[in-house]
Coordinates of C-alpha atoms in Angstrom, one line a residue:
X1 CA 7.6 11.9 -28.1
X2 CA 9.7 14.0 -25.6
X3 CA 8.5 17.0 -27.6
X4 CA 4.8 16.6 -26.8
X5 CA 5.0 16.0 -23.5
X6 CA 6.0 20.2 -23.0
X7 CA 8.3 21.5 -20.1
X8 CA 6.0 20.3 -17.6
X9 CA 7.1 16.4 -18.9
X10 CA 10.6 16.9 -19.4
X11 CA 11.2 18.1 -15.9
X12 CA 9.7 15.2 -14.5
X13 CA 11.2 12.8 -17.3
X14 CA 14.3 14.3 -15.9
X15 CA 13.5 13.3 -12.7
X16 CA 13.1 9.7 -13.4
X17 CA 16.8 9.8 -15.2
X18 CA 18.1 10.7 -11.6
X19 CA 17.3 7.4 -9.9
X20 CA 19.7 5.6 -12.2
X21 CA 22.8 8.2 -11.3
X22 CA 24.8 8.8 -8.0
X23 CA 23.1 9.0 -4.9
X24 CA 23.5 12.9 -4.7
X25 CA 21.9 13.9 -8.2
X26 CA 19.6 11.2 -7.3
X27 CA 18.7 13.6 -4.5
X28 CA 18.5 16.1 -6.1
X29 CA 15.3 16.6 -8.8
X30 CA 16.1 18.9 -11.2
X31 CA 14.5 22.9 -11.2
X32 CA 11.8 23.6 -13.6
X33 CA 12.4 26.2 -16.0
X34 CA 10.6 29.0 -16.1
X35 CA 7.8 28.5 -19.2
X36 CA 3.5 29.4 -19.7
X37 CA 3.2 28.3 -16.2
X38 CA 6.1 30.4 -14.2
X39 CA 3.7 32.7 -13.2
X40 CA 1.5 30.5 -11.1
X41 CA 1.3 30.2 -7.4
X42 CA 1.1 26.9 -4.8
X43 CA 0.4 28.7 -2.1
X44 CA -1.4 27.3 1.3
X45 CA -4.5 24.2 0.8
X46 CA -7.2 25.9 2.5
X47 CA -9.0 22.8 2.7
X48 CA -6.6 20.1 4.1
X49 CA -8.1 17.0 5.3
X50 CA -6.8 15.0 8.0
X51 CA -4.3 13.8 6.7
X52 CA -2.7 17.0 5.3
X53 CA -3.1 19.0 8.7
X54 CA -1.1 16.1 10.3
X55 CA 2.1 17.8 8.3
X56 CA 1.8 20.9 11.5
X57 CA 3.7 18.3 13.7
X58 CA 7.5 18.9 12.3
X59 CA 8.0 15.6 12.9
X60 CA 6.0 14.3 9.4
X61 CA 8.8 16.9 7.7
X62 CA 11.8 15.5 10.0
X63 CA 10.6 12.1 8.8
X64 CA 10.9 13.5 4.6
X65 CA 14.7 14.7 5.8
X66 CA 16.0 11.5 7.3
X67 CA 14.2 9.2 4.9
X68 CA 16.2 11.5 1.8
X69 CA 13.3 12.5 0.0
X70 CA 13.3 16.2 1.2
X71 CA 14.5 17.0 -2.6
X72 CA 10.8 15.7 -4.0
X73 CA 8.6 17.9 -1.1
X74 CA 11.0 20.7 -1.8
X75 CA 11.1 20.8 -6.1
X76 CA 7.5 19.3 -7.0
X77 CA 5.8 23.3 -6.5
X78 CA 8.5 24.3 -8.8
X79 CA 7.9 21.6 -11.6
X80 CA 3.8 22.0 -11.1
X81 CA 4.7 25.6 -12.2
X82 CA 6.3 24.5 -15.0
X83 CA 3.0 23.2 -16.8
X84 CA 1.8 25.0 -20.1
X85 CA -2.4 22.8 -19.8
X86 CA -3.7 20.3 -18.0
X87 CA -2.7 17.4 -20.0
X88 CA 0.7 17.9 -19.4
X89 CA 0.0 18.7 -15.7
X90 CA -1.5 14.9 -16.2
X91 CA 1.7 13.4 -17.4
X92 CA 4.2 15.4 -14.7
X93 CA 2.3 14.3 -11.7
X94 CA 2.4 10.8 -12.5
X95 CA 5.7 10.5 -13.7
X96 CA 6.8 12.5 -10.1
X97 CA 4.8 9.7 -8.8
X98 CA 6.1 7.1 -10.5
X99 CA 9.9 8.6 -9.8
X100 CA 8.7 8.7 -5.8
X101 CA 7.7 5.3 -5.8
X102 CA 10.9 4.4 -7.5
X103 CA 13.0 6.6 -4.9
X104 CA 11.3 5.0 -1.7
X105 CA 11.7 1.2 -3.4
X106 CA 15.6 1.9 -4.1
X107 CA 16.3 3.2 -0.4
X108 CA 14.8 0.4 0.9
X109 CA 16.6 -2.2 -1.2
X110 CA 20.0 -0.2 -0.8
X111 CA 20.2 1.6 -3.9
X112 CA 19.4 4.7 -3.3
X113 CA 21.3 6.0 0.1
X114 CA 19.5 8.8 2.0
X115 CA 19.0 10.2 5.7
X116 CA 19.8 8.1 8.4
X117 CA 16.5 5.9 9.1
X118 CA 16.7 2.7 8.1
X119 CA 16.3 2.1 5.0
X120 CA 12.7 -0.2 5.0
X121 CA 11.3 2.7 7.0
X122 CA 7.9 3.2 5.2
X123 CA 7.2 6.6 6.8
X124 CA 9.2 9.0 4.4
X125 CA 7.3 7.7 1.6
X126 CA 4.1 8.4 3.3
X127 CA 4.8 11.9 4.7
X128 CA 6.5 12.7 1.1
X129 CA 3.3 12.2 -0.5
X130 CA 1.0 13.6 1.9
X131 CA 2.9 16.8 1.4
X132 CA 3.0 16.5 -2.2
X133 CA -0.7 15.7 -2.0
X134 CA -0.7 19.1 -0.1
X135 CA 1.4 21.0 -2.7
X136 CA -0.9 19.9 -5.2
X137 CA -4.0 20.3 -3.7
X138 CA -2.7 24.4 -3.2
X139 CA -1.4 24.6 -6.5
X140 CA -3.0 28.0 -8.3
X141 CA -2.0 27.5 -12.3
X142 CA -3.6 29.9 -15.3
X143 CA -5.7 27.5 -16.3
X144 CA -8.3 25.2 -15.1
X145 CA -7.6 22.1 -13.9
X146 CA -9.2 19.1 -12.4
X147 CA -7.8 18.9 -9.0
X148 CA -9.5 15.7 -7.4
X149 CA -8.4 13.7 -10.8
X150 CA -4.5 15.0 -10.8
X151 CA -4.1 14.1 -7.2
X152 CA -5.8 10.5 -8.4
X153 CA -3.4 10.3 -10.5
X154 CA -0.6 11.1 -8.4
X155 CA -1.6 8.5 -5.8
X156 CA -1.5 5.8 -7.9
X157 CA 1.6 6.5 -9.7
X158 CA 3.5 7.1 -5.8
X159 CA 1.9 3.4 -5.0
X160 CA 3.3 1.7 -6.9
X161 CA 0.0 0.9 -9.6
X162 CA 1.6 2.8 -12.4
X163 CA 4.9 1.6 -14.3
X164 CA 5.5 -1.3 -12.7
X165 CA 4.5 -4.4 -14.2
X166 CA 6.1 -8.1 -14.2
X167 CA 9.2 -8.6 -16.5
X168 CA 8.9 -11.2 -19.1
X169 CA 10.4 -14.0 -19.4
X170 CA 9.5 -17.5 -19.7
X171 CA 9.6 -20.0 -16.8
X172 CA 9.4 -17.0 -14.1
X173 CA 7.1 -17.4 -11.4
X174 CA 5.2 -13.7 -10.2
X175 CA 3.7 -13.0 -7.1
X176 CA 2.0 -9.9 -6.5
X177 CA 1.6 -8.3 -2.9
X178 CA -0.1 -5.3 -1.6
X179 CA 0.7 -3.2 1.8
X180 CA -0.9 -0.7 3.7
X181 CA 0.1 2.7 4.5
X182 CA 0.9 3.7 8.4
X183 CA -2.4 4.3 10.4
X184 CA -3.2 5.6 13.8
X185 CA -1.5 8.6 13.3
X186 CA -3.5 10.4 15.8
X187 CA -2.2 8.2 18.7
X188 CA 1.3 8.1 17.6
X189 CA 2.1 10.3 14.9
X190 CA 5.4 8.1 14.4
X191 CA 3.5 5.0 13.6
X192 CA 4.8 2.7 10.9
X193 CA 3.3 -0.3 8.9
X194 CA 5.4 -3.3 8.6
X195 CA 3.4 -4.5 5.5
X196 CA 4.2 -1.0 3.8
X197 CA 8.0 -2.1 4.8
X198 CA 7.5 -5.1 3.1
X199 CA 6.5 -4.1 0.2
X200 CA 9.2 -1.6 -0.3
X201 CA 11.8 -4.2 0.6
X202 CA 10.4 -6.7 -2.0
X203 CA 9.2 -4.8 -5.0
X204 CA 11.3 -5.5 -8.3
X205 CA 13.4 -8.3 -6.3
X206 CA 14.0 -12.1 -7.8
X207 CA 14.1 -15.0 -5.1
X208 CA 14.3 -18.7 -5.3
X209 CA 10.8 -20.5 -4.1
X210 CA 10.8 -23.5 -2.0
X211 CA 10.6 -25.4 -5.4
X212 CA 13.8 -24.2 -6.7
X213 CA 12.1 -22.1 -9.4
X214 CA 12.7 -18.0 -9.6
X215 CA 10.1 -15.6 -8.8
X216 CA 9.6 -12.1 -9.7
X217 CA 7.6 -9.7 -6.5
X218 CA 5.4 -7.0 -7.4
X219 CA 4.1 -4.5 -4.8
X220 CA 1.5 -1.4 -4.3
X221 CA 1.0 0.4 -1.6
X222 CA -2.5 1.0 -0.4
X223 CA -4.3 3.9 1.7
X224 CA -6.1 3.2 4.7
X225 CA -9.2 5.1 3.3
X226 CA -12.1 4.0 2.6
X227 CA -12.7 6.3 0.0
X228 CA -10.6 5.1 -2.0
X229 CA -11.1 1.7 -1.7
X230 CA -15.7 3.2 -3.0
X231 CA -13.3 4.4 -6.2
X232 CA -12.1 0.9 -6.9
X233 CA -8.6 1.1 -5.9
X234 CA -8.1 -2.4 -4.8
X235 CA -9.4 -3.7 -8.7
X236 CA -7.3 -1.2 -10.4
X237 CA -4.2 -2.7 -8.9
X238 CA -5.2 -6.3 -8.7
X239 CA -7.0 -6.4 -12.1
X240 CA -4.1 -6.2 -14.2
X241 CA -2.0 -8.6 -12.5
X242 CA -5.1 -11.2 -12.5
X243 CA -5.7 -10.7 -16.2
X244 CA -4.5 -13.9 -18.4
X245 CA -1.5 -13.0 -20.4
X246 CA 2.2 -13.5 -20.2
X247 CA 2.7 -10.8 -17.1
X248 CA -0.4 -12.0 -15.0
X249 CA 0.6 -13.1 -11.2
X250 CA 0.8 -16.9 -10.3
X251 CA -0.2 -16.4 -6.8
X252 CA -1.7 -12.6 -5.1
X253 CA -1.1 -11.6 -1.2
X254 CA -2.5 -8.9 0.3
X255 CA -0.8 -8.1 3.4
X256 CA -1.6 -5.7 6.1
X257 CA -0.4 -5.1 10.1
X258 CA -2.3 -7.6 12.6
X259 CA -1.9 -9.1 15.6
X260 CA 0.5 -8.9 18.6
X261 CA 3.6 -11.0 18.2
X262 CA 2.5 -13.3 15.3
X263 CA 1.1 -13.8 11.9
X264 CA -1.7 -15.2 10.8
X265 CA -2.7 -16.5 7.2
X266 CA -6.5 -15.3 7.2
X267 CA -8.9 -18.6 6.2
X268 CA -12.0 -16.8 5.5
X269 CA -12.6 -13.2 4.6
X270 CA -16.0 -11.3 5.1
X271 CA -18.1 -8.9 2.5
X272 CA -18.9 -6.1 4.9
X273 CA -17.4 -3.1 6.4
X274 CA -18.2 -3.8 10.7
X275 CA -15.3 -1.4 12.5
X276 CA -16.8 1.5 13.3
X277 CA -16.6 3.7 15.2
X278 CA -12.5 3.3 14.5
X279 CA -12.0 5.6 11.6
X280 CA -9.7 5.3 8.4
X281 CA -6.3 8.2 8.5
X282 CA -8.9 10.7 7.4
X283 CA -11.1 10.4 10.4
X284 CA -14.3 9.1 8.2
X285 CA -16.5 5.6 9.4
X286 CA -17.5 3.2 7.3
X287 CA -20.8 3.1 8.7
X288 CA -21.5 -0.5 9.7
X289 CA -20.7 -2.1 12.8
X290 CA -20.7 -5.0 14.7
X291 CA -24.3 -4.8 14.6
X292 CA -25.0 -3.7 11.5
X293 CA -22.8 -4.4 8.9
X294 CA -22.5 -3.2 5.8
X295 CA -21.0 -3.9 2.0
X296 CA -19.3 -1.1 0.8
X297 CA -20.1 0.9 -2.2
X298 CA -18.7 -0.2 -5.9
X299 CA -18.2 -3.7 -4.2
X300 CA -19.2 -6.7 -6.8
X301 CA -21.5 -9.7 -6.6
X302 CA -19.6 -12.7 -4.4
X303 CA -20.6 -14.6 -1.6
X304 CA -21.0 -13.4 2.1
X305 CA -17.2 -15.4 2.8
X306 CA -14.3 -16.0 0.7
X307 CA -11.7 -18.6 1.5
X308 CA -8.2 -18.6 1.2
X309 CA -6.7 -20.8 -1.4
X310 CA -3.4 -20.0 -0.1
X311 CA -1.0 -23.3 1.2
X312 CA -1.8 -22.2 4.8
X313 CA -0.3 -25.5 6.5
X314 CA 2.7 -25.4 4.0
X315 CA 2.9 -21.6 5.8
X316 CA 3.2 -22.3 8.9
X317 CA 5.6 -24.8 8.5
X318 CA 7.7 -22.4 6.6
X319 CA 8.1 -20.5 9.7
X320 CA 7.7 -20.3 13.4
X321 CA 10.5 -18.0 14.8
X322 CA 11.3 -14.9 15.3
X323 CA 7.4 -14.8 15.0
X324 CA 4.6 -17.8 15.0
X325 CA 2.7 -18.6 11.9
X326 CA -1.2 -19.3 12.4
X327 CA -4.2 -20.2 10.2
X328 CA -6.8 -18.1 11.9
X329 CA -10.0 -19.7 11.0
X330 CA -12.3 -17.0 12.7
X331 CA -15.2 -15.4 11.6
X332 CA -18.2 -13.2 13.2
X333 CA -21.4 -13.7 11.1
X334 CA -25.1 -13.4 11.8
X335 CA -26.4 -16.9 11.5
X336 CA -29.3 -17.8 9.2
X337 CA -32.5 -16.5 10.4
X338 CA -31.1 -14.4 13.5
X339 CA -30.1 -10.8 14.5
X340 CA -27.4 -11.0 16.5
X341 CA -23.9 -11.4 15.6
X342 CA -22.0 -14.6 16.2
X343 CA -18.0 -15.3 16.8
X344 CA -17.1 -18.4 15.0
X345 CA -13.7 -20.4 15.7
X346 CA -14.7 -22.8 12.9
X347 CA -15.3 -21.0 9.8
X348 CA -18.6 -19.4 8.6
X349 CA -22.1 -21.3 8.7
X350 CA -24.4 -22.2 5.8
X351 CA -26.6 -18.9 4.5
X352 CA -24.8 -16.1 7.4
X353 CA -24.1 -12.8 7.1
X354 CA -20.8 -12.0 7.4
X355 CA -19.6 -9.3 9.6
X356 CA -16.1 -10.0 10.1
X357 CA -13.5 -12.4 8.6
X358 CA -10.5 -12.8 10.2
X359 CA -9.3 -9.9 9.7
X360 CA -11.8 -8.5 11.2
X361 CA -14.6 -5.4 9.3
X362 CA -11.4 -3.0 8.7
X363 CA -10.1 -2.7 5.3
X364 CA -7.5 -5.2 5.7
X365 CA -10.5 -7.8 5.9
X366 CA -11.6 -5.3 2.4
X367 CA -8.4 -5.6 0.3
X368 CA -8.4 -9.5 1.1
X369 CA -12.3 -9.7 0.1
X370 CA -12.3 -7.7 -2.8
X371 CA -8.6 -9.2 -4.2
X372 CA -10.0 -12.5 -4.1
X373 CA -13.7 -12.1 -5.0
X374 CA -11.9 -10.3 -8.5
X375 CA -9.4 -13.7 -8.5
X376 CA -12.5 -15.8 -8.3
X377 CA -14.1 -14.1 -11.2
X378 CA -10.8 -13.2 -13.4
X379 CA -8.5 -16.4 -12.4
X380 CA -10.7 -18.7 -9.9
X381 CA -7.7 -21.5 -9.4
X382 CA -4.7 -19.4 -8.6
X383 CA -3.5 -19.0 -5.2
X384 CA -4.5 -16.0 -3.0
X385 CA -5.1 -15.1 0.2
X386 CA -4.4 -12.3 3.5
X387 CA -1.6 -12.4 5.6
X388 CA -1.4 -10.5 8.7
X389 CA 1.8 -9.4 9.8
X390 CA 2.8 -8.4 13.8
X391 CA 2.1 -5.6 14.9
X392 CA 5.6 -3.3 14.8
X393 CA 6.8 -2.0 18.0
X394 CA 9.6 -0.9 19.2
X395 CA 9.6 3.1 19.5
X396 CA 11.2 4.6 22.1
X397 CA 9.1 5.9 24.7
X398 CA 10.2 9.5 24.0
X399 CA 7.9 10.9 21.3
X400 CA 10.8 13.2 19.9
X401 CA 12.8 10.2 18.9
X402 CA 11.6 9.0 15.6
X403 CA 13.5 5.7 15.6
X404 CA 15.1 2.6 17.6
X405 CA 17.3 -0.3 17.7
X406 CA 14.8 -2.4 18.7
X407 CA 11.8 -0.7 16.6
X408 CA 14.3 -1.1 13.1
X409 CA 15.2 -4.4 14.6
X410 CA 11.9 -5.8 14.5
X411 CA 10.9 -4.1 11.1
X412 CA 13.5 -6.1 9.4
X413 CA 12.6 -9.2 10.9
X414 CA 8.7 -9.0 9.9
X415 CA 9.9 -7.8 6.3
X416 CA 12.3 -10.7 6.3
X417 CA 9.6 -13.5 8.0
X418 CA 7.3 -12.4 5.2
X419 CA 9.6 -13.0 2.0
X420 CA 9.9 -16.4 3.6
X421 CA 6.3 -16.8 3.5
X422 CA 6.2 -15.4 0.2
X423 CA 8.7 -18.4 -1.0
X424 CA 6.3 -21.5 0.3
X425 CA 4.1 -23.6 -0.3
X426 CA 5.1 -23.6 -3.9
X427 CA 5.3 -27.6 -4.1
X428 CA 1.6 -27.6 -2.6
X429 CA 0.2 -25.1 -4.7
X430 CA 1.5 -26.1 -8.0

């Protein structure tokens, strides 16, 4: 099989044989060799988007070097170059996904040492693949090549939605959670997302439930793009986990950063888009807004509001300190028969329109409504639902200082408030 794959493969087969050594090979990808493609170029992405201009500010690379992933920005134009066609261009980019993914999920469990943040820091991840995105994306091979479709294929693999399925095994429980990537970058271009630490901290790991059983903890990593959540991002990872078989989840939670000081298990979550004119990390609108909503392209049939069928009273009496656990039954909807837009404390009303859930029109309130409209259609009984972490803070005031006690501190605590979460209610859901 190794044969077929060309040079392309076996460098980034390679690759993946490095998270398994000592932490300096491991840090080290290995040099393509010279082959068909040695002549190409990856010169300069003359059309960056926003995201990909962010990488001027030296800090996005300063954030690569003390999260010890510099070795991936640093080889991957090297192993692109190393491609005889596009198919095996296909298989190296996801496998150096894949072997990213892998990198970032080992630092933050402790098994892969590297750079001095701590080691849930979700940041070098990000900024890796934004510039691998941007490597790509510049990438000038003798042969034609479907950019948009590689760099698909990249994303997912770095996300966690390639290679990483539930073990087997028979009386192991699986729960499958999503994060978010860091957003706001334009405020604060050190911004972090505690749900993007969690789900580095908990992917791969076994824990005890409440019940006494074992449970397995699957994670991806989502964008804050709306774009990609049109393409059907959200389905592709969920479906396969929410498919019947012997690997399929026994309870979904799609997590995202919320509110100030507390979490909150989201009751009801809403159909449309309604956040505008706040924009996703690459500086595009949804288009709807508080007054006019909208639903958002490739979205299928469900009803207006969706309600958690997650054990939200066994929640919050999992947990109360270092941070509060609430159900937050709010909604905004446009009654039946009106125009105007409506905040509800009490849940939605017969026949609205919704126009926010809890989580408000964002795409946290969109992972949680599409997640669970698919769970409705694929596996209506099982037990899913949005949880909101706090919001992290914590960085010093000085902008040149990329970390904290307190921030790190507080990052642990959210990551370890949620696993605890993750562990209830087991007894009440069944």
């Amino acid at each position: 099989m190794m044969r077929s794959l060309g040079a392309a493969a076996l460098v980034a087969s390679a690759l993946l044989s490095t998270l398994s050594v000592t932490p300096a090979q491991a840090s080290a990808p290995p040099t393509a060799e010279a082959g068909p493609g040695a002549g190409c170029t990856v010169g300069p992405n003359t059309q960056r988007g926003a995201e990909e201009r962010r990488l001027a500010d030296p800090r996005s690379a300063e954030l690569v070097l003390r999260g010890g992933l510099t070795a991936f920005t640093t080889r991957f134009p090297a192993a692109l170059c190393a491609a005889r066609d596009e198919r095996a261009a296909g298989q190296l980019v996801e496998a150096w996904g894949v072997a990213l993914w892998r990198a970032a999920v080992d630092r933050a469990q402790g098994r892969r040492p590297g750079g001095d943040l701590a080691p849930g820091d979700d940041r070098p991840l990000y900024w890796a693949r934004v510039t691998m995105v941007d490597q790509l994306s510049g990438w000038q091979p003798g042969f034609a090549v479907d950019t948009a479709a590689l760099r698909a294929r990249f994303e997912d693999a770095s996300r966690g939605l390639k290679a990483n399925e539930f073990s087997p095994g028979r009386g192991l429980k699986r729960i499958f959670v999503s994060g978010f990537d860091p957003f706001g970058l334009d405020r604060d271009l050190r911004t972090a997302n505690p749900s993007g630490s969690a789900a580095l901290s908990l992917n791969g790991r076994r824990v005890t439930l409440d019940d006494g059983s074992t449970a397995e903890i699957r994670a991806v990593m989502l964008p804050v793009r709306y774009g990609d959540f049109d393409r059907g991002m959200v389905e592709r990872a969920y479906g396969p986990r929410l498919a019947a078989g012997p690997r399929s989840a026994d309870r979904i939670t799609s997590i995202s950063q919320g509110y100030p000081g507390k979490f909150t298990v989201e009751e009801w979550a809403g159909r449309s888009r309604s956040a505008d004119p706040y924009p996703d990390n690459t500086g595009a609108l949804s288009g709807g807004t508080r007054q006019n909503p909208v639903v958002a392209p490739g979205m299928g049939p469900g009803p207006q509001f969706i309600r958690t069928t997650l054990p939200g009273a066994a929640l919050e009496q999992a947990a109360q300190t270092p941070y509060p656990v609430l159900v937050n039954p709010n909604v905004t909807e446009i009654p039946a028969g009106q125009a105007q837009p409506v905040d509800r404390t009490d849940g939605p009303t017969p026949g609205s329109r919704a126009v926010a859930g809890g989580g408000g029109g964002y795409l946290s309130n969109e992972v949680a409504y599409r997640s669970n409209r698919l769970r409705q259609e694929l596996r209506p009984a099982l037990p899913g639902g949005h949880l909101h972490t706090p919001v992290l803070t914590g960085l010093p005031a000085d902008g040149t200082q990329l970390t904290g006690p307190v921030f790190e501190q507080n990052e642990a605590a959210i990551t370890a408030e949620v696993l605890t979460l993750l562990r209830a209610g087991w007894r009440q859901a069944g």
